[in-house]
Amino acid sequence: MERDAWLKSDFREGAFVLRAGGAWRVHSAAALDTTLEALDPGAAHLARIDLGEVESLDSAGAWLLLRTERALTERGLEVTVENIRPEIEPLLRKVEETSGTAPPAKRRRRHRGHGYRDFARRVGESTVWILLQVSELVGFLGLVTVTAGRTLRHPSRLRLVSLVNHMDQTGVTALPIVGLISLLIGVVLAYQAIDLLRQFAAEFYTVRAVTVGVLRELGILLTSIIVAGRSGSAFTAEIGTMKVNEEVDAMRTLGLDPVEILVLPRLFALVIVLPLLGFYANFMGLVGGAAMSWFLLDTPLPVFVHQFQAALFGWTFWLGPIKAPFFAAVIAIIGCYQGFKVSESAESVGRLTTVSVVESIFLVIVLDAGFSIVFSYLHV
């Protein structure tokens, strides 16, 4: 006849010893759980769990033992499990595998005084992961470049219907949100410039400040961020859904190139429409600045236009269009690359769509900073 489950703890040679015995089954789980929660290993660095007298157990008992081992490990103790009887070991290991608990060998390494090792390990793993991501992205960029070159040598391979469709989705349908945000940014920029310049009785320079701010930086940068959040995420979600539905694999089986069919139309469409969206954003930003100048400074439209023309020195008007194709290429390539990385799950589609937006916006801002440094060095 099986004995009731019991648990004893004591200290031996500086180690916290936990002895278990009897039948660890579900009817004893509540009492055992209360006892286990009250365990106090004190200042011990080592813990031993002796299962030599455990006569039987079910999944509830096995889970309680594994939870106790994990709890002691998380307190910083080096835990060893001893005297596991052959008749209970299979169930104990099965519960360990299905509960997602880390293997005991890995857990034993985690003890006090090694926090710096864990930190160094995490830094190293993150560095390797970033380098692998960069390597894969550069490889994908090379693949897209080679495919684009082959398509440009044979223009008949380009799917014009898909190209025009993506131009409509990324360009025409984006006009309302791009126009509204650019208009409001122009209003805010003019208001802040007036508020600041008024302290120096220099409100006359408000139009120039708005013109330079919108044309050189804010117009194309905000447009690229909007497009990254709107179209870049759509690219990832569309290609990712095709991966989940095995449509990409079907293309390869039929001898079709997924990069040529799925990536190039999106890339070319964005490279074409983003400069046009940038022009539109610049215009709406200047309209907002003109409205705020008229409202706060009583600046009539002809005067605003005259000062606007005076502010168009050098390359001011052309800096946005110069940067736009590079921003478009970054957004399209990142969006498509993350789409191809999707595994066969809906969770992967959502996660990589978020990653796509974050990476696109980050790289666009980094690229814009690089352009600013180069233009400053060239005195442009």
mmCIF file of N, CA, C and O in Angstrom, residues 280-376:
data_model
loop_
_atom_site.group_PDB
_atom_site.id
_atom_site.type_symbol
_atom_site.label_atom_id
_atom_site.label_comp_id
_atom_site.label_asym_id
_atom_site.label_seq_id
_atom_site.Cartn_x
_atom_site.Cartn_y
_atom_site.Cartn_z
ATOM 1 N N TYR A 280 4.210 66.476 -53.440
ATOM 2 C CA TYR A 280 2.875 66.782 -52.916
ATOM 3 C C TYR A 280 2.959 67.171 -51.437
ATOM 4 O O TYR A 280 2.300 68.132 -50.996
ATOM 5 N N ALA A 281 3.765 66.449 -50.671
ATOM 6 C CA ALA A 281 3.914 66.765 -49.249
ATOM 7 C C ALA A 281 4.543 68.141 -49.071
ATOM 8 O O ALA A 281 4.127 68.911 -48.189
ATOM 9 N N ASN A 282 5.534 68.474 -49.886
ATOM 10 C CA ASN A 282 6.148 69.809 -49.810
ATOM 11 C C ASN A 282 5.118 70.897 -50.082
ATOM 12 O O ASN A 282 5.075 71.922 -49.377
ATOM 13 N N PHE A 283 4.302 70.679 -51.095
ATOM 14 C CA PHE A 283 3.289 71.684 -51.446
ATOM 15 C C PHE A 283 2.294 71.881 -50.307
ATOM 16 O O PHE A 283 1.991 73.016 -49.917
ATOM 17 N N MET A 284 1.810 70.768 -49.723
ATOM 18 C CA MET A 284 0.835 70.877 -48.647
ATOM 19 C C MET A 284 1.472 71.487 -47.398
ATOM 20 O O MET A 284 0.820 72.255 -46.670
ATOM 21 N N GLY A 285 2.745 71.178 -47.132
ATOM 22 C CA GLY A 285 3.414 71.796 -45.994
ATOM 23 C C GLY A 285 3.549 73.301 -46.169
ATOM 24 O O GLY A 285 3.358 74.074 -45.216
ATOM 25 N N LEU A 286 3.859 73.741 -47.394
ATOM 26 C CA LEU A 286 3.964 75.177 -47.655
ATOM 27 C C LEU A 286 2.597 75.846 -47.574
ATOM 28 O O LEU A 286 2.490 76.997 -47.130
ATOM 29 N N VAL A 287 1.544 75.150 -47.999
ATOM 30 C CA VAL A 287 0.190 75.698 -47.867
ATOM 31 C C VAL A 287 -0.137 75.920 -46.396
ATOM 32 O O VAL A 287 -0.692 76.965 -46.009
ATOM 33 N N GLY A 288 0.199 74.941 -45.544
ATOM 34 C CA GLY A 288 -0.033 75.114 -44.114
ATOM 35 C C GLY A 288 0.767 76.268 -43.541
ATOM 36 O O GLY A 288 0.263 77.057 -42.728
ATOM 37 N N GLY A 289 2.036 76.392 -43.968
ATOM 38 C CA GLY A 289 2.847 77.516 -43.506
ATOM 39 C C GLY A 289 2.299 78.857 -43.977
ATOM 40 O O GLY A 289 2.305 79.843 -43.222
ATOM 41 N N ALA A 290 1.817 78.907 -45.236
ATOM 42 C CA ALA A 290 1.243 80.153 -45.754
ATOM 43 C C ALA A 290 -0.018 80.537 -44.991
ATOM 44 O O ALA A 290 -0.239 81.720 -44.674
ATOM 45 N N ALA A 291 -0.856 79.528 -44.680
ATOM 46 C CA ALA A 291 -2.090 79.813 -43.943
ATOM 47 C C ALA A 291 -1.780 80.365 -42.555
ATOM 48 O O ALA A 291 -2.407 81.334 -42.096
ATOM 49 N N MET A 292 -0.815 79.764 -41.848
ATOM 50 C CA MET A 292 -0.479 80.238 -40.513
ATOM 51 C C MET A 292 0.193 81.611 -40.567
ATOM 52 O O MET A 292 -0.054 82.461 -39.692
ATOM 53 N N SER A 293 1.014 81.869 -41.607
ATOM 54 C CA SER A 293 1.643 83.189 -41.747
ATOM 55 C C SER A 293 0.592 84.264 -42.003
ATOM 56 O O SER A 293 0.670 85.384 -41.467
ATOM 57 N N TRP A 294 -0.395 83.919 -42.807
ATOM 58 C CA TRP A 294 -1.476 84.891 -43.082
ATOM 59 C C TRP A 294 -2.297 85.126 -41.818
ATOM 60 O O TRP A 294 -2.702 86.262 -41.524
ATOM 61 N N PHE A 295 -2.535 84.071 -41.043
ATOM 62 C CA PHE A 295 -3.392 84.183 -39.868
ATOM 63 C C PHE A 295 -2.707 84.951 -38.741
ATOM 64 O O PHE A 295 -3.339 85.764 -38.056
ATOM 65 N N LEU A 296 -1.420 84.713 -38.523
ATOM 66 C CA LEU A 296 -0.719 85.328 -37.393
ATOM 67 C C LEU A 296 0.057 86.578 -37.769
ATOM 68 O O LEU A 296 0.260 87.461 -36.921
ATOM 69 N N LEU A 297 0.529 86.642 -39.007
ATOM 70 C CA LEU A 297 1.369 87.776 -39.403
ATOM 71 C C LEU A 297 0.724 88.659 -40.464
ATOM 72 O O LEU A 297 1.334 89.658 -40.872
ATOM 73 N N ASP A 298 -0.473 88.311 -40.898
ATOM 74 C CA ASP A 298 -1.147 89.046 -41.975
ATOM 75 C C ASP A 298 -0.267 89.127 -43.219
ATOM 76 O O ASP A 298 -0.194 90.159 -43.897
ATOM 77 N N THR A 299 0.434 88.017 -43.518
ATOM 78 C CA THR A 299 1.286 87.978 -44.705
ATOM 79 C C THR A 299 0.446 87.574 -45.910
ATOM 80 O O THR A 299 -0.044 86.433 -45.971
ATOM 81 N N PRO A 300 0.231 88.470 -46.875
ATOM 82 C CA PRO A 300 -0.574 88.110 -48.050
ATOM 83 C C PRO A 300 0.152 87.072 -48.900
ATOM 84 O O PRO A 300 1.379 86.912 -48.827
ATOM 85 N N LEU A 301 -0.607 86.375 -49.744
ATOM 86 C CA LEU A 301 -0.038 85.302 -50.552
ATOM 87 C C LEU A 301 1.074 85.786 -51.485
ATOM 88 O O LEU A 301 2.109 85.113 -51.602
ATOM 89 N N PRO A 302 0.927 86.927 -52.180
ATOM 90 C CA PRO A 302 2.035 87.375 -53.048
ATOM 91 C C PRO A 302 3.341 87.605 -52.282
ATOM 92 O O PRO A 302 4.420 87.280 -52.778
ATOM 93 N N VAL A 303 3.251 88.142 -51.064
ATOM 94 C CA VAL A 303 4.453 88.348 -50.263
ATOM 95 C C VAL A 303 5.059 87.001 -49.855
ATOM 96 O O VAL A 303 6.287 86.808 -49.881
ATOM 97 N N PHE A 304 4.201 86.061 -49.480
ATOM 98 C CA PHE A 304 4.682 84.721 -49.116
ATOM 99 C C PHE A 304 5.410 84.077 -50.294
ATOM 100 O O PHE A 304 6.493 83.492 -50.131
ATOM 101 N N VAL A 305 4.829 84.195 -51.508
ATOM 102 C CA VAL A 305 5.448 83.604 -52.694
ATOM 103 C C VAL A 305 6.790 84.265 -52.986
ATOM 104 O O VAL A 305 7.769 83.593 -53.343
ATOM 105 N N HIS A 306 6.861 85.574 -52.829
ATOM 106 C CA HIS A 306 8.113 86.277 -53.083
ATOM 107 C C HIS A 306 9.207 85.836 -52.116
ATOM 108 O O HIS A 306 10.352 85.572 -52.527
ATOM 109 N N GLN A 307 8.870 85.746 -50.829
ATOM 110 C CA GLN A 307 9.857 85.291 -49.848
ATOM 111 C C GLN A 307 10.205 83.814 -50.060
ATOM 112 O O GLN A 307 11.348 83.402 -49.818
ATOM 113 N N PHE A 308 9.235 83.038 -50.512
ATOM 114 C CA PHE A 308 9.496 81.631 -50.821
ATOM 115 C C PHE A 308 10.528 81.518 -51.934
ATOM 116 O O PHE A 308 11.460 80.708 -51.864
ATOM 117 N N GLN A 309 10.386 82.325 -52.988
ATOM 118 C CA GLN A 309 11.353 82.312 -54.080
ATOM 119 C C GLN A 309 12.742 82.745 -53.618
ATOM 120 O O GLN A 309 13.758 82.201 -54.064
ATOM 121 N N ALA A 310 12.781 83.689 -52.703
ATOM 122 C CA ALA A 310 14.078 84.151 -52.189
ATOM 123 C C ALA A 310 14.776 83.067 -51.375
ATOM 124 O O ALA A 310 16.012 83.053 -51.269
ATOM 125 N N ALA A 311 13.978 82.170 -50.774
ATOM 126 C CA ALA A 311 14.563 81.105 -49.951
ATOM 127 C C ALA A 311 15.046 79.928 -50.787
ATOM 128 O O ALA A 311 15.737 79.044 -50.270
ATOM 129 N N LEU A 312 14.690 79.869 -52.062
ATOM 130 C CA LEU A 312 15.076 78.745 -52.916
ATOM 131 C C LEU A 312 16.474 78.950 -53.477
ATOM 132 O O LEU A 312 16.668 79.119 -54.687
ATOM 133 N N PHE A 313 17.466 78.976 -52.632
ATOM 134 C CA PHE A 313 18.839 79.138 -53.096
ATOM 135 C C PHE A 313 19.495 77.762 -53.196
ATOM 136 O O PHE A 313 19.166 76.827 -52.461
ATOM 137 N N GLY A 314 20.436 77.648 -54.103
ATOM 138 C CA GLY A 314 21.197 76.414 -54.245
ATOM 139 C C GLY A 314 20.327 75.216 -54.569
ATOM 140 O O GLY A 314 19.470 75.253 -55.450
ATOM 141 N N TRP A 315 20.556 74.138 -53.800
ATOM 142 C CA TRP A 315 19.895 72.856 -54.040
ATOM 143 C C TRP A 315 18.689 72.626 -53.138
ATOM 144 O O TRP A 315 18.208 71.508 -53.018
ATOM 145 N N THR A 316 18.199 73.656 -52.508
ATOM 146 C CA THR A 316 17.127 73.488 -51.526
ATOM 147 C C THR A 316 15.941 72.709 -52.084
ATOM 148 O O THR A 316 15.402 71.802 -51.430
ATOM 149 N N PHE A 317 15.521 73.036 -53.302
ATOM 150 C CA PHE A 317 14.333 72.408 -53.870
ATOM 151 C C PHE A 317 14.590 70.954 -54.255
ATOM 152 O O PHE A 317 13.662 70.135 -54.247
ATOM 153 N N TRP A 318 15.850 70.609 -54.585
ATOM 154 C CA TRP A 318 16.120 69.294 -55.158
ATOM 155 C C TRP A 318 16.597 68.261 -54.149
ATOM 156 O O TRP A 318 16.742 67.081 -54.501
ATOM 157 N N LEU A 319 16.838 68.651 -52.923
ATOM 158 C CA LEU A 319 17.358 67.686 -51.958
ATOM 159 C C LEU A 319 16.340 66.579 -51.649
ATOM 160 O O LEU A 319 16.715 65.412 -51.514
ATOM 161 N N GLY A 320 15.075 66.942 -51.524
ATOM 162 C CA GLY A 320 14.041 65.934 -51.273
ATOM 163 C C GLY A 320 13.940 64.914 -52.390
ATOM 164 O O GLY A 320 14.001 63.689 -52.139
ATOM 165 N N PRO A 321 13.790 65.333 -53.647
ATOM 166 C CA PRO A 321 13.744 64.361 -54.750
ATOM 167 C C PRO A 321 14.999 63.509 -54.879
ATOM 168 O O PRO A 321 14.928 62.363 -55.325
ATOM 169 N N ILE A 322 16.152 64.039 -54.502
ATOM 170 C CA ILE A 322 17.384 63.240 -54.564
ATOM 171 C C ILE A 322 17.330 62.101 -53.547
ATOM 172 O O ILE A 322 17.739 60.960 -53.832
ATOM 173 N N LYS A 323 16.820 62.371 -52.349
ATOM 174 C CA LYS A 323 16.783 61.349 -51.305
ATOM 175 C C LYS A 323 15.637 60.355 -51.493
ATOM 176 O O LYS A 323 15.731 59.210 -51.021
ATOM 177 N N ALA A 324 14.572 60.761 -52.161
ATOM 178 C CA ALA A 324 13.360 59.943 -52.237
ATOM 179 C C ALA A 324 13.586 58.543 -52.808
ATOM 180 O O ALA A 324 13.102 57.555 -52.221
ATOM 181 N N PRO A 325 14.277 58.363 -53.947
ATOM 182 C CA PRO A 325 14.449 56.998 -54.466
ATOM 183 C C PRO A 325 15.195 56.072 -53.505
ATOM 184 O O PRO A 325 14.887 54.876 -53.427
ATOM 185 N N PHE A 326 16.167 56.601 -52.770
ATOM 186 C CA PHE A 326 16.904 55.770 -51.809
ATOM 187 C C PHE A 326 16.001 55.350 -50.655
ATOM 188 O O PHE A 326 16.030 54.193 -50.218
ATOM 189 N N PHE A 327 15.190 56.292 -50.156
ATOM 190 C CA PHE A 327 14.234 55.941 -49.103
ATOM 191 C C PHE A 327 13.243 54.894 -49.601
ATOM 192 O O PHE A 327 12.900 53.941 -48.883
ATOM 193 N N ALA A 328 12.774 55.064 -50.832
ATOM 194 C CA ALA A 328 11.809 54.118 -51.395
ATOM 195 C C ALA A 328 12.411 52.725 -51.504
ATOM 196 O O ALA A 328 11.754 51.721 -51.187
ATOM 197 N N ALA A 329 13.661 52.639 -51.964
ATOM 198 C CA ALA A 329 14.309 51.335 -52.099
ATOM 199 C C ALA A 329 14.461 50.658 -50.740
ATOM 200 O O ALA A 329 14.225 49.450 -50.604
ATOM 201 N N VAL A 330 14.839 51.423 -49.715
ATOM 202 C CA VAL A 330 14.984 50.855 -48.374
ATOM 203 C C VAL A 330 13.645 50.301 -47.881
ATOM 204 O O VAL A 330 13.569 49.170 -47.370
ATOM 205 N N ILE A 331 12.584 51.074 -48.025
ATOM 206 C CA ILE A 331 11.269 50.643 -47.533
ATOM 207 C C ILE A 331 10.802 49.393 -48.254
ATOM 208 O O ILE A 331 10.325 48.426 -47.642
ATOM 209 N N ALA A 332 10.921 49.376 -49.585
ATOM 210 C CA ALA A 332 10.437 48.237 -50.368
ATOM 211 C C ALA A 332 11.249 46.977 -50.080
ATOM 212 O O ALA A 332 10.688 45.887 -49.902
ATOM 213 N N ILE A 333 12.563 47.106 -50.021
ATOM 214 C CA ILE A 333 13.410 45.927 -49.814
ATOM 215 C C ILE A 333 13.208 45.356 -48.412
ATOM 216 O O ILE A 333 13.094 44.129 -48.233
ATOM 217 N N ILE A 334 13.138 46.215 -47.405
ATOM 218 C CA ILE A 334 12.905 45.726 -46.042
ATOM 219 C C ILE A 334 11.539 45.056 -45.948
ATOM 220 O O ILE A 334 11.389 43.968 -45.363
ATOM 221 N N GLY A 335 10.510 45.677 -46.515
ATOM 222 C CA GLY A 335 9.163 45.093 -46.451
ATOM 223 C C GLY A 335 9.101 43.730 -47.112
ATOM 224 O O GLY A 335 8.533 42.779 -46.561
ATOM 225 N N CYS A 336 9.690 43.597 -48.302
ATOM 226 C CA CYS A 336 9.655 42.315 -49.007
ATOM 227 C C CYS A 336 10.543 41.278 -48.318
ATOM 228 O O CYS A 336 10.182 40.097 -48.228
ATOM 229 N N TYR A 337 11.696 41.716 -47.831
ATOM 230 C CA TYR A 337 12.612 40.792 -47.150
ATOM 231 C C TYR A 337 11.957 40.164 -45.922
ATOM 232 O O TYR A 337 12.017 38.938 -45.724
ATOM 233 N N GLN A 338 11.308 40.980 -45.111
ATOM 234 C CA GLN A 338 10.636 40.441 -43.928
ATOM 235 C C GLN A 338 9.463 39.552 -44.321
ATOM 236 O O GLN A 338 9.136 38.589 -43.626
ATOM 237 N N GLY A 339 8.802 39.854 -45.444
ATOM 238 C CA GLY A 339 7.721 38.997 -45.914
ATOM 239 C C GLY A 339 8.208 37.601 -46.263
ATOM 240 O O GLY A 339 7.564 36.598 -45.946
ATOM 241 N N PHE A 340 9.381 37.510 -46.917
ATOM 242 C CA PHE A 340 9.930 36.206 -47.274
ATOM 243 C C PHE A 340 10.422 35.438 -46.053
ATOM 244 O O PHE A 340 10.616 34.223 -46.124
ATOM 245 N N LYS A 341 10.671 36.123 -44.932
ATOM 246 C CA LYS A 341 11.136 35.451 -43.721
ATOM 247 C C LYS A 341 10.003 34.833 -42.904
ATOM 248 O O LYS A 341 10.256 34.108 -41.947
ATOM 249 N N VAL A 342 8.759 35.107 -43.284
ATOM 250 C CA VAL A 342 7.614 34.608 -42.515
ATOM 251 C C VAL A 342 7.606 33.087 -42.543
ATOM 252 O O VAL A 342 7.813 32.464 -43.587
ATOM 253 N N SER A 343 7.389 32.485 -41.374
ATOM 254 C CA SER A 343 7.191 31.046 -41.298
ATOM 255 C C SER A 343 5.700 30.751 -41.453
ATOM 256 O O SER A 343 4.899 31.662 -41.630
ATOM 257 N N GLU A 344 5.355 29.508 -41.370
ATOM 258 C CA GLU A 344 3.976 29.128 -41.669
ATOM 259 C C GLU A 344 3.078 29.300 -40.439
ATOM 260 O O GLU A 344 2.536 28.349 -39.890
ATOM 261 N N SER A 345 2.897 30.553 -40.015
ATOM 262 C CA SER A 345 2.002 30.835 -38.893
ATOM 263 C C SER A 345 1.527 32.272 -38.977
ATOM 264 O O SER A 345 2.255 33.151 -39.456
ATOM 265 N N ALA A 346 0.317 32.520 -38.507
ATOM 266 C CA ALA A 346 -0.224 33.882 -38.506
ATOM 267 C C ALA A 346 0.541 34.765 -37.530
ATOM 268 O O ALA A 346 0.715 35.965 -37.777
ATOM 269 N N GLU A 347 1.024 34.194 -36.429
ATOM 270 C CA GLU A 347 1.795 34.967 -35.453
ATOM 271 C C GLU A 347 3.056 35.535 -36.087
ATOM 272 O O GLU A 347 3.454 36.665 -35.826
ATOM 273 N N SER A 348 3.687 34.742 -36.952
ATOM 274 C CA SER A 348 4.901 35.194 -37.617
ATOM 275 C C SER A 348 4.616 36.362 -38.550
ATOM 276 O O SER A 348 5.420 37.290 -38.657
ATOM 277 N N VAL A 349 3.464 36.339 -39.218
ATOM 278 C CA VAL A 349 3.097 37.446 -40.103
ATOM 279 C C VAL A 349 2.975 38.746 -39.311
ATOM 280 O O VAL A 349 3.545 39.778 -39.690
ATOM 281 N N GLY A 350 2.270 38.711 -38.200
ATOM 282 C CA GLY A 350 2.089 39.918 -37.393
ATOM 283 C C GLY A 350 3.399 40.417 -36.811
ATOM 284 O O GLY A 350 3.682 41.620 -36.829
ATOM 285 N N ARG A 351 4.227 39.493 -36.303
ATOM 286 C CA ARG A 351 5.492 39.900 -35.683
ATOM 287 C C ARG A 351 6.436 40.523 -36.698
ATOM 288 O O ARG A 351 7.024 41.579 -36.450
ATOM 289 N N LEU A 352 6.593 39.899 -37.853
ATOM 290 C CA LEU A 352 7.522 40.416 -38.847
ATOM 291 C C LEU A 352 6.993 41.663 -39.541
ATOM 292 O O LEU A 352 7.775 42.475 -40.038
ATOM 293 N N THR A 353 5.681 41.836 -39.573
ATOM 294 C CA THR A 353 5.137 43.095 -40.087
ATOM 295 C C THR A 353 5.554 44.253 -39.187
ATOM 296 O O THR A 353 5.953 45.325 -39.666
ATOM 297 N N THR A 354 5.475 44.037 -37.880
ATOM 298 C CA THR A 354 5.947 45.061 -36.939
ATOM 299 C C THR A 354 7.445 45.319 -37.098
ATOM 300 O O THR A 354 7.896 46.469 -37.116
ATOM 301 N N VAL A 355 8.222 44.244 -37.217
ATOM 302 C CA VAL A 355 9.666 44.386 -37.413
ATOM 303 C C VAL A 355 9.959 45.161 -38.682
ATOM 304 O O VAL A 355 10.861 46.013 -38.728
ATOM 305 N N SER A 356 9.205 44.895 -39.733
ATOM 306 C CA SER A 356 9.406 45.586 -41.011
ATOM 307 C C SER A 356 9.234 47.089 -40.864
ATOM 308 O O SER A 356 10.062 47.879 -41.353
ATOM 309 N N VAL A 357 8.177 47.518 -40.190
ATOM 310 C CA VAL A 357 7.919 48.950 -40.017
ATOM 311 C C VAL A 357 9.032 49.597 -39.194
ATOM 312 O O VAL A 357 9.557 50.663 -39.546
ATOM 313 N N VAL A 358 9.402 48.945 -38.094
ATOM 314 C CA VAL A 358 10.439 49.517 -37.220
ATOM 315 C C VAL A 358 11.765 49.630 -37.959
ATOM 316 O O VAL A 358 12.440 50.669 -37.917
ATOM 317 N N GLU A 359 12.173 48.564 -38.637
ATOM 318 C CA GLU A 359 13.446 48.600 -39.352
ATOM 319 C C GLU A 359 13.432 49.621 -40.481
ATOM 320 O O GLU A 359 14.427 50.326 -40.703
ATOM 321 N N SER A 360 12.329 49.714 -41.205
ATOM 322 C CA SER A 360 12.250 50.664 -42.313
ATOM 323 C C SER A 360 12.385 52.097 -41.822
ATOM 324 O O SER A 360 13.163 52.885 -42.374
ATOM 325 N N ILE A 361 11.632 52.437 -40.794
ATOM 326 C CA ILE A 361 11.696 53.804 -40.271
ATOM 327 C C ILE A 361 13.091 54.097 -39.719
ATOM 328 O O ILE A 361 13.655 55.178 -39.948
ATOM 329 N N PHE A 362 13.662 53.131 -39.005
ATOM 330 C CA PHE A 362 15.000 53.326 -38.451
ATOM 331 C C PHE A 362 16.026 53.568 -39.561
ATOM 332 O O PHE A 362 16.819 54.510 -39.501
ATOM 333 N N LEU A 363 16.014 52.736 -40.594
ATOM 334 C CA LEU A 363 16.992 52.874 -41.668
ATOM 335 C C LEU A 363 16.761 54.134 -42.484
ATOM 336 O O LEU A 363 17.718 54.749 -42.970
ATOM 337 N N VAL A 364 15.506 54.548 -42.653
ATOM 338 C CA VAL A 364 15.230 55.802 -43.363
ATOM 339 C C VAL A 364 15.824 56.980 -42.599
ATOM 340 O O VAL A 364 16.454 57.875 -43.193
ATOM 341 N N ILE A 365 15.661 56.997 -41.284
ATOM 342 C CA ILE A 365 16.207 58.101 -40.483
ATOM 343 C C ILE A 365 17.731 58.071 -40.499
ATOM 344 O O ILE A 365 18.392 59.119 -40.604
ATOM 345 N N VAL A 366 18.320 56.866 -40.402
ATOM 346 C CA VAL A 366 19.779 56.759 -40.476
ATOM 347 C C VAL A 366 20.281 57.246 -41.837
ATOM 348 O O VAL A 366 21.271 57.993 -41.929
ATOM 349 N N LEU A 367 19.596 56.845 -42.908
ATOM 350 C CA LEU A 367 19.991 57.279 -44.242
ATOM 351 C C LEU A 367 19.845 58.786 -44.398
ATOM 352 O O LEU A 367 20.698 59.444 -45.011
ATOM 353 N N ASP A 368 18.778 59.345 -43.831
ATOM 354 C CA ASP A 368 18.590 60.797 -43.900
ATOM 355 C C ASP A 368 19.703 61.527 -43.149
ATOM 356 O O ASP A 368 20.197 62.569 -43.614
ATOM 357 N N ALA A 369 20.099 60.988 -42.012
ATOM 358 C CA ALA A 369 21.215 61.592 -41.277
ATOM 359 C C ALA A 369 22.497 61.528 -42.095
ATOM 360 O O ALA A 369 23.289 62.483 -42.119
ATOM 361 N N GLY A 370 22.710 60.408 -42.776
ATOM 362 C CA GLY A 370 23.880 60.304 -43.631
ATOM 363 C C GLY A 370 23.865 61.317 -44.765
ATOM 364 O O GLY A 370 24.892 61.947 -45.071
ATOM 365 N N PHE A 371 22.706 61.498 -45.385
ATOM 366 C CA PHE A 371 22.584 62.507 -46.436
ATOM 367 C C PHE A 371 22.867 63.904 -45.884
ATOM 368 O O PHE A 371 23.519 64.725 -46.554
ATOM 369 N N SER A 372 22.366 64.188 -44.692
ATOM 370 C CA SER A 372 22.604 65.515 -44.102
ATOM 371 C C SER A 372 24.085 65.779 -43.903
ATOM 372 O O SER A 372 24.581 66.883 -44.164
ATOM 373 N N ILE A 373 24.819 64.757 -43.438
ATOM 374 C CA ILE A 373 26.258 64.919 -43.240
ATOM 375 C C ILE A 373 26.965 65.157 -44.578
ATOM 376 O O ILE A 373 27.824 66.035 -44.700
ATOM 377 N N VAL A 374 26.574 64.350 -45.580
ATOM 378 C CA VAL A 374 27.209 64.495 -46.891
ATOM 379 C C VAL A 374 26.914 65.859 -47.496
ATOM 380 O O VAL A 374 27.817 66.543 -48.020
ATOM 381 N N PHE A 375 25.651 66.278 -47.425
ATOM 382 C CA PHE A 375 25.280 67.583 -48.004
ATOM 383 C C PHE A 375 25.987 68.740 -47.268
ATOM 384 O O PHE A 375 26.384 69.714 -47.883
ATOM 385 N N SER A 376 26.129 68.579 -45.945
ATOM 386 C CA SER A 376 26.828 69.604 -45.193
ATOM 387 C C SER A 376 28.315 69.657 -45.591
ATOM 388 O O SER A 376 28.898 70.747 -45.737
#
